[in-house]
mmCIF file of C-alpha atoms in Angstrom:
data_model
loop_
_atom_site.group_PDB
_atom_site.id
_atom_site.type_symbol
_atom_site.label_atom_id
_atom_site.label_comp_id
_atom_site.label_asym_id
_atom_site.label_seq_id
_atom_site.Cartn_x
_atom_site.Cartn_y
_atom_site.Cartn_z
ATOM 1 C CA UNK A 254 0.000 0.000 0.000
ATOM 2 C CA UNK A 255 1.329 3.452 -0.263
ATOM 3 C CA UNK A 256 1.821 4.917 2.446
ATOM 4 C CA UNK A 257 0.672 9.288 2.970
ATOM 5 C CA UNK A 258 2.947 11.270 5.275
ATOM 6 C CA UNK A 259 1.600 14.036 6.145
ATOM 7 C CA UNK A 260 3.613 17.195 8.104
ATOM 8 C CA UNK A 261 3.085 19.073 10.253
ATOM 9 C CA UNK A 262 0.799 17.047 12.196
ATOM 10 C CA UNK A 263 -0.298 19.995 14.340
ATOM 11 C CA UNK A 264 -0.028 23.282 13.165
ATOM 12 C CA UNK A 265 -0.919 26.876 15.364
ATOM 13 C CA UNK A 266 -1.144 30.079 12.875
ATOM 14 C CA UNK A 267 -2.597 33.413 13.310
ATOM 15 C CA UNK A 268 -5.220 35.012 11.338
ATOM 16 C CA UNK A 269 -3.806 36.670 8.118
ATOM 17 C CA UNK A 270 -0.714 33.870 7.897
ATOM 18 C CA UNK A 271 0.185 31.667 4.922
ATOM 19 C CA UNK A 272 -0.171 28.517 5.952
ATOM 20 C CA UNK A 273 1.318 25.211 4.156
ATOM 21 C CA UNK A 274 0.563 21.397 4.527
ATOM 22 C CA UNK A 275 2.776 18.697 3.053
ATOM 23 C CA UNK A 276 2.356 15.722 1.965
ATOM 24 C CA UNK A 277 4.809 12.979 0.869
ATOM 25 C CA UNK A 278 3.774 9.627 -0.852
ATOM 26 C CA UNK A 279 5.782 6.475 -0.719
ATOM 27 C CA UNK A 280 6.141 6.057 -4.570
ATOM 28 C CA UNK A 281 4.739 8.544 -7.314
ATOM 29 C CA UNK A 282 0.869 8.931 -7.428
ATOM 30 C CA UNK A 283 0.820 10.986 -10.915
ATOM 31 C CA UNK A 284 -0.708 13.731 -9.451
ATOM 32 C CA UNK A 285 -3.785 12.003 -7.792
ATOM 33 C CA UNK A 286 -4.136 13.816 -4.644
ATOM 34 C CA UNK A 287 -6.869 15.238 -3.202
ATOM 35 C CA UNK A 288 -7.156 17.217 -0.090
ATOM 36 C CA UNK A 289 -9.910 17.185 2.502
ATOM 37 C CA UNK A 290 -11.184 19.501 5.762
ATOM 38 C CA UNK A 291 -12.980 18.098 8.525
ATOM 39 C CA UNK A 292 -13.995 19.796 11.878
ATOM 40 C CA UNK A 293 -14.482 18.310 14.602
ATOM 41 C CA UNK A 294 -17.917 16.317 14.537
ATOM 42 C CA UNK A 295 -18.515 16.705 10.958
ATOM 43 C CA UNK A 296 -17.892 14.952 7.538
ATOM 44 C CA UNK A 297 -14.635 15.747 5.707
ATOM 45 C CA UNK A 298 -15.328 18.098 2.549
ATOM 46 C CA UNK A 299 -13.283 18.308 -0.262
ATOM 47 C CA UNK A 300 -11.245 21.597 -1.215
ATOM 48 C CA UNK A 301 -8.906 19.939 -4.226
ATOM 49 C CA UNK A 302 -8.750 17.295 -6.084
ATOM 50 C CA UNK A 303 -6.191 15.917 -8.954
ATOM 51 C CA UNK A 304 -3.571 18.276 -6.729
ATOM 52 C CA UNK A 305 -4.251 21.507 -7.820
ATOM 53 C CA UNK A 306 -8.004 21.784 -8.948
ATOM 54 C CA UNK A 307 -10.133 23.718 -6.585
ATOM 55 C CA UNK A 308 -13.545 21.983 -5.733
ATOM 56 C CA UNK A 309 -16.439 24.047 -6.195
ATOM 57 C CA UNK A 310 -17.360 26.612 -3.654
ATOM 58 C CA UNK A 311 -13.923 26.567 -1.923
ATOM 59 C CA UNK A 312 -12.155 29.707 -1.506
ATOM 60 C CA UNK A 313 -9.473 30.784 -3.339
ATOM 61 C CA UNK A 314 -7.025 31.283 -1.041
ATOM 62 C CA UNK A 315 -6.461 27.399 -0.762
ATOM 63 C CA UNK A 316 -4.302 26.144 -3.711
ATOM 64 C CA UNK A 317 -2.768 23.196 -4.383
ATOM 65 C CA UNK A 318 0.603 22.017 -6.020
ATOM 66 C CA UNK A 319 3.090 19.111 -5.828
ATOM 67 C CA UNK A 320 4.074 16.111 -8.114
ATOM 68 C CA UNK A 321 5.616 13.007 -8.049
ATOM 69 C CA UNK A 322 5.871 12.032 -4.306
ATOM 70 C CA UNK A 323 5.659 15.422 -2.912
ATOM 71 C CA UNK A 324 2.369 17.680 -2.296
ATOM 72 C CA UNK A 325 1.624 20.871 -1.095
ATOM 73 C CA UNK A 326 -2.016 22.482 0.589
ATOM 74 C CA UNK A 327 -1.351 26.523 0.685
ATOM 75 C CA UNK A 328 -4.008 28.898 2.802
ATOM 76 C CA UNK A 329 -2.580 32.060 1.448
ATOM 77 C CA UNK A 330 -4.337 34.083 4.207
ATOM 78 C CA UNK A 331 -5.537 32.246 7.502
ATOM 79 C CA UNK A 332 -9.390 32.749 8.119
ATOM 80 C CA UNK A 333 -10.614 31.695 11.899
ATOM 81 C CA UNK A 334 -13.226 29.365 10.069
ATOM 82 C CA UNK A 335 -10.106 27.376 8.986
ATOM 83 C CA UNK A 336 -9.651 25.581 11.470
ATOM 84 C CA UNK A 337 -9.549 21.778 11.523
ATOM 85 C CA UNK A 338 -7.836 18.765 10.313
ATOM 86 C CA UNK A 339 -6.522 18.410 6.785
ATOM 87 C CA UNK A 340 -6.202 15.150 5.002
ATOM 88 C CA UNK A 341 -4.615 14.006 1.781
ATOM 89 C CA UNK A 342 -6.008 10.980 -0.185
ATOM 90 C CA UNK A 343 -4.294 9.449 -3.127
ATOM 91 C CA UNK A 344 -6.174 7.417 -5.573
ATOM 92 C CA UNK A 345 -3.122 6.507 -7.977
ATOM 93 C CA UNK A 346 -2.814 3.029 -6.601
ATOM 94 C CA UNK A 347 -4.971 0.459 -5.190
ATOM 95 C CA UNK A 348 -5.900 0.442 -2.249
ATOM 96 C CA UNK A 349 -6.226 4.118 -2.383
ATOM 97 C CA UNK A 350 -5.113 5.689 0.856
ATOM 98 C CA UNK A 351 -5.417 8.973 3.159
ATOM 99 C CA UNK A 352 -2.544 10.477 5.148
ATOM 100 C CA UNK A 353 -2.715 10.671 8.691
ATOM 101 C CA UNK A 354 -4.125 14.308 9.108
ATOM 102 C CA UNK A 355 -2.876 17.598 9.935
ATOM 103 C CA UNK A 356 -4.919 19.479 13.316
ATOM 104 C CA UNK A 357 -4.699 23.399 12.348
ATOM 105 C CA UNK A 358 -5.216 25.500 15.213
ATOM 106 C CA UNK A 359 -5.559 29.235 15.142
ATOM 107 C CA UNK A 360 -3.600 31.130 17.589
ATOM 108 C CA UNK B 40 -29.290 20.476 -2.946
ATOM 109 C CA UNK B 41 -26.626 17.166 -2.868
ATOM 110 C CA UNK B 42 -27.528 15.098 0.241
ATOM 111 C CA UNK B 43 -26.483 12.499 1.623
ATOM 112 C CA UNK B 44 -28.334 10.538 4.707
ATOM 113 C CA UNK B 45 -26.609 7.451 6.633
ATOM 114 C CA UNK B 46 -28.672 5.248 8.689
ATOM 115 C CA UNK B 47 -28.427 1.828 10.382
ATOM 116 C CA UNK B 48 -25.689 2.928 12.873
ATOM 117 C CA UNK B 49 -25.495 1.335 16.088
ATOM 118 C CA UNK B 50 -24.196 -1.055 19.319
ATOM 119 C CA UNK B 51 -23.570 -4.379 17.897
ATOM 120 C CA UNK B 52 -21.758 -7.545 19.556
ATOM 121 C CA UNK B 53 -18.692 -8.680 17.724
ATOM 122 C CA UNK B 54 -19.582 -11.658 15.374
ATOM 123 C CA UNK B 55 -23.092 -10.194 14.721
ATOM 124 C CA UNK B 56 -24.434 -8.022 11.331
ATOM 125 C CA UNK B 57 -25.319 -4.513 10.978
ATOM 126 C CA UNK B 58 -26.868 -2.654 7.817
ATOM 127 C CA UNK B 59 -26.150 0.742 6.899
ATOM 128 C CA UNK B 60 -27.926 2.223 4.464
ATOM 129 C CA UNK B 61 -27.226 5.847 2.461
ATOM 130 C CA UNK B 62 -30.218 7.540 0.847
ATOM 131 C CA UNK B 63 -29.116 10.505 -1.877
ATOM 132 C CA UNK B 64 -31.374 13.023 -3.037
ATOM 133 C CA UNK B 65 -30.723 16.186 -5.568
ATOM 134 C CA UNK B 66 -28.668 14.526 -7.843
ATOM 135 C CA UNK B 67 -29.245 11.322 -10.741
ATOM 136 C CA UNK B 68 -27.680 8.523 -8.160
ATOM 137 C CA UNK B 69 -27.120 6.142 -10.916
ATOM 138 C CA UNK B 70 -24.031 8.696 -12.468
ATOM 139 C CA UNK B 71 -21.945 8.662 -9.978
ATOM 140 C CA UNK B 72 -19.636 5.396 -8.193
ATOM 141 C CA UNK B 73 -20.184 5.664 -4.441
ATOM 142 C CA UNK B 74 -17.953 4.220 -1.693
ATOM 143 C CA UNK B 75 -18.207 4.035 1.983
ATOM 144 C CA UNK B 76 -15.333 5.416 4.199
ATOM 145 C CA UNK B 77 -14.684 4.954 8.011
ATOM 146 C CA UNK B 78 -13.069 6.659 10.777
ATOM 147 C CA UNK B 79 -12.078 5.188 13.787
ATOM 148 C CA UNK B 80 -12.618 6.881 16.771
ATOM 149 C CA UNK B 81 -9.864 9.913 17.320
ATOM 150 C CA UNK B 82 -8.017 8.009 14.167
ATOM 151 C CA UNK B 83 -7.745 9.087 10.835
ATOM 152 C CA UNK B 84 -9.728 8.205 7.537
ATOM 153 C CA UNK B 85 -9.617 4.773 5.816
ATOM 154 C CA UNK B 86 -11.525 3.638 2.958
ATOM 155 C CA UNK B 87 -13.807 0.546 3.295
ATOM 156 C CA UNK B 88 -15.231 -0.304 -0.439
ATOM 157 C CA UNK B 89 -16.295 1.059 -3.514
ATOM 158 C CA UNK B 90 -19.137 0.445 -6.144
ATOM 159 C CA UNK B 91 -19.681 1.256 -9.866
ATOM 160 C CA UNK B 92 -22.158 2.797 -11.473
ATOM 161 C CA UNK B 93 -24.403 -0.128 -12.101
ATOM 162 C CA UNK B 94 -23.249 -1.893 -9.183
ATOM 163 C CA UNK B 95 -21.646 -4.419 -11.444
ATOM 164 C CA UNK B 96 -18.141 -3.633 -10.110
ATOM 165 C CA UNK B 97 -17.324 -3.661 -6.150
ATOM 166 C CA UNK B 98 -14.012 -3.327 -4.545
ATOM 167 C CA UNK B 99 -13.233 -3.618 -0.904
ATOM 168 C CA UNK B 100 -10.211 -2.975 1.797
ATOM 169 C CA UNK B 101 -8.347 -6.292 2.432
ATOM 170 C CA UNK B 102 -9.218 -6.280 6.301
ATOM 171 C CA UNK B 103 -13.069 -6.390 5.353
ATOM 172 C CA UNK B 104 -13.317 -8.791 1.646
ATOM 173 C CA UNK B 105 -15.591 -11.450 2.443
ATOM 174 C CA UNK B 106 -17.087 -9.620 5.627
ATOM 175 C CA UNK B 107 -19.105 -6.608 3.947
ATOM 176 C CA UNK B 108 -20.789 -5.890 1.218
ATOM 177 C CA UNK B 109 -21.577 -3.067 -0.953
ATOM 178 C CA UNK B 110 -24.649 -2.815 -2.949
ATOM 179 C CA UNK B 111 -26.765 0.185 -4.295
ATOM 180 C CA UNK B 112 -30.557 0.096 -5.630
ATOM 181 C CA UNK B 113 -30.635 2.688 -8.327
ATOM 182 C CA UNK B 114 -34.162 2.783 -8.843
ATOM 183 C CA UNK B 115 -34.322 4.060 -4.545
ATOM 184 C CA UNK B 116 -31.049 5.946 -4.894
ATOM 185 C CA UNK B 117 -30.023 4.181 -1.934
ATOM 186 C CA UNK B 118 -26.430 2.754 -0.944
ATOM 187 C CA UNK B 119 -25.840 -0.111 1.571
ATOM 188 C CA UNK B 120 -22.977 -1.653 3.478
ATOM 189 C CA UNK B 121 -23.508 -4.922 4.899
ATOM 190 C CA UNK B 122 -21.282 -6.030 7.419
ATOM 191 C CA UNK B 123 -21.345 -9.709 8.697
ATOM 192 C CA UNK B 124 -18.610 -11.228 11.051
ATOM 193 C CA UNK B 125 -18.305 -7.776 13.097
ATOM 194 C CA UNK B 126 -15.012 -7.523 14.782
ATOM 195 C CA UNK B 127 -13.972 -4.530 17.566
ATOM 196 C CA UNK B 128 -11.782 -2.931 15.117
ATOM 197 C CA UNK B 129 -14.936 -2.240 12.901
ATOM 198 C CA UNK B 130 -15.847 0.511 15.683
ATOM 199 C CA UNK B 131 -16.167 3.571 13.808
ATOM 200 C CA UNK B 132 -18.213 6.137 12.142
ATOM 201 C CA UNK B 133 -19.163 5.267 8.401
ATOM 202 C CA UNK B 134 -19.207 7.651 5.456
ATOM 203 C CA UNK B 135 -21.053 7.475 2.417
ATOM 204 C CA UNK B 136 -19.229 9.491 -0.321
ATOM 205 C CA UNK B 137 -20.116 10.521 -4.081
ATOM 206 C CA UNK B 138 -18.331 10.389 -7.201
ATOM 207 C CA UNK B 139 -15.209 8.258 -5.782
ATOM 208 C CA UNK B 140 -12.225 8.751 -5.772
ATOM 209 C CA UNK B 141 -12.965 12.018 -5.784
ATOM 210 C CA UNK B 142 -15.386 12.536 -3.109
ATOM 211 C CA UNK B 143 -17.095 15.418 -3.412
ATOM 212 C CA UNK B 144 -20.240 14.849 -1.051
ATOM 213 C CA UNK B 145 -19.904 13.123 2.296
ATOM 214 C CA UNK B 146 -23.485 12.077 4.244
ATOM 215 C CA UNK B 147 -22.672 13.321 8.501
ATOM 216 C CA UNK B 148 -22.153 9.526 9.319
ATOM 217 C CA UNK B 149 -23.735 6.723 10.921
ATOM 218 C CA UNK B 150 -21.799 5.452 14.167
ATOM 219 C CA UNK B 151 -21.377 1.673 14.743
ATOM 220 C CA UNK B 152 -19.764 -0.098 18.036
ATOM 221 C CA UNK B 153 -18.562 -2.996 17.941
ATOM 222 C CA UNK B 154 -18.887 -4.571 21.959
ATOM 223 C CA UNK B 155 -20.096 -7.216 24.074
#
């Protein structure tokens, strides 16, 4: 299985900082990552998909980037409704697989 | 509006079955492939199994192939997981998500337990 390491896994920013969330896959996924909020009690929703493709609805200060192994969530300007956890998912190679979550807290 | 309602959640003892169903609304049901995805409590997300369109095609997580089942009735835009052999490790709350692997519409979850 490939395996999604994802860093920070707890992360404090203020309101008006860039934030950034990495991920790093175990072998290439081609591009086929997708990242995911959730707060506490709720489902996750999706904010990209296929790395850098913002999902409907999202705002555009969250942007994606990354290849190969390596990915990349950017806030470009913290919001307080930002807060949460932040998953990646790849679906390059069965049995598709999410990383273990990043808690952002705002200071 | 996309929705997405889980039901069927609840405390189970380990060996026993447990339905879930997912009924969709404000969207054709039959376009999309649907999967269920769990999450362990205070653990991270794992997905559980996958079905096509027509149902014809199913894939599951190894831990759970030949336990649970996913099926779909397109005519009640309804998705089910059946789980049979119910171990502890099961505990968590299910997901039903749209348009897999992409996701893009999660239902708020249905809670199972797995406990004597």
């Amino acid at each position: 299985d490939i395996q999604m390491t994802q860093s920070p896994s707890l992360l404090s920013a203020s309101v008006g900082d860039r934030v950034t969330i990495n991920c790093k896959a175990s072998q290439n996924i081609n591009k086929y990552l997708n990242w995911y909020q959730q707060k506490l009690g709720e489902a996750p929703k999706l904010l990209i998909y296929n790395t850098n493709n913002l999902q409907t609805g999202i705002p555009s200060r969250f942007s994606g980037s990354g290849s190969g192994t390596d990915y990349t969530l950017t806030i470009s300007s913290l919001q307080p409704e930002d807060f949460g956890t932040y998953f990646c998912f790849q679906h390059n190679s069965w049995p598709f697989t999410f990383g273990s979550g990043t808690k952002l807290e705002i200071k | 509006e996309v929705q997405l309602v889980e039901s069927g959640g609840v405390l189970v003892q380990p060996g026993r079955s447990m339905k879930l169903s997912c009924a969709a609304s404000g969207f054709t049901f039959s376009s999309f492939p649907m999967a269920w995805v769990r999450q362990a409590p205070t653990k991270g997300l794992e997905w559980v199994a996958t079905i096509s369109t027509s149902g014809g095609s199913t894939y599951y997580r190894d831990s759970v192939k030949g336990r649970f089942t996913i099926s779909r009735d397109n005519a009640k835009s309804t998705l089910y997981l059946q789980m049979d052999s119910l171990r502890s490790e099961d505990t968590a709350t299910y997901y039903c998500t749209r348009r897999y692997p992409v996701m893009d519409a999660w239902g708020q979850g249905a809670s199972v337990t797995v406990s004597s």
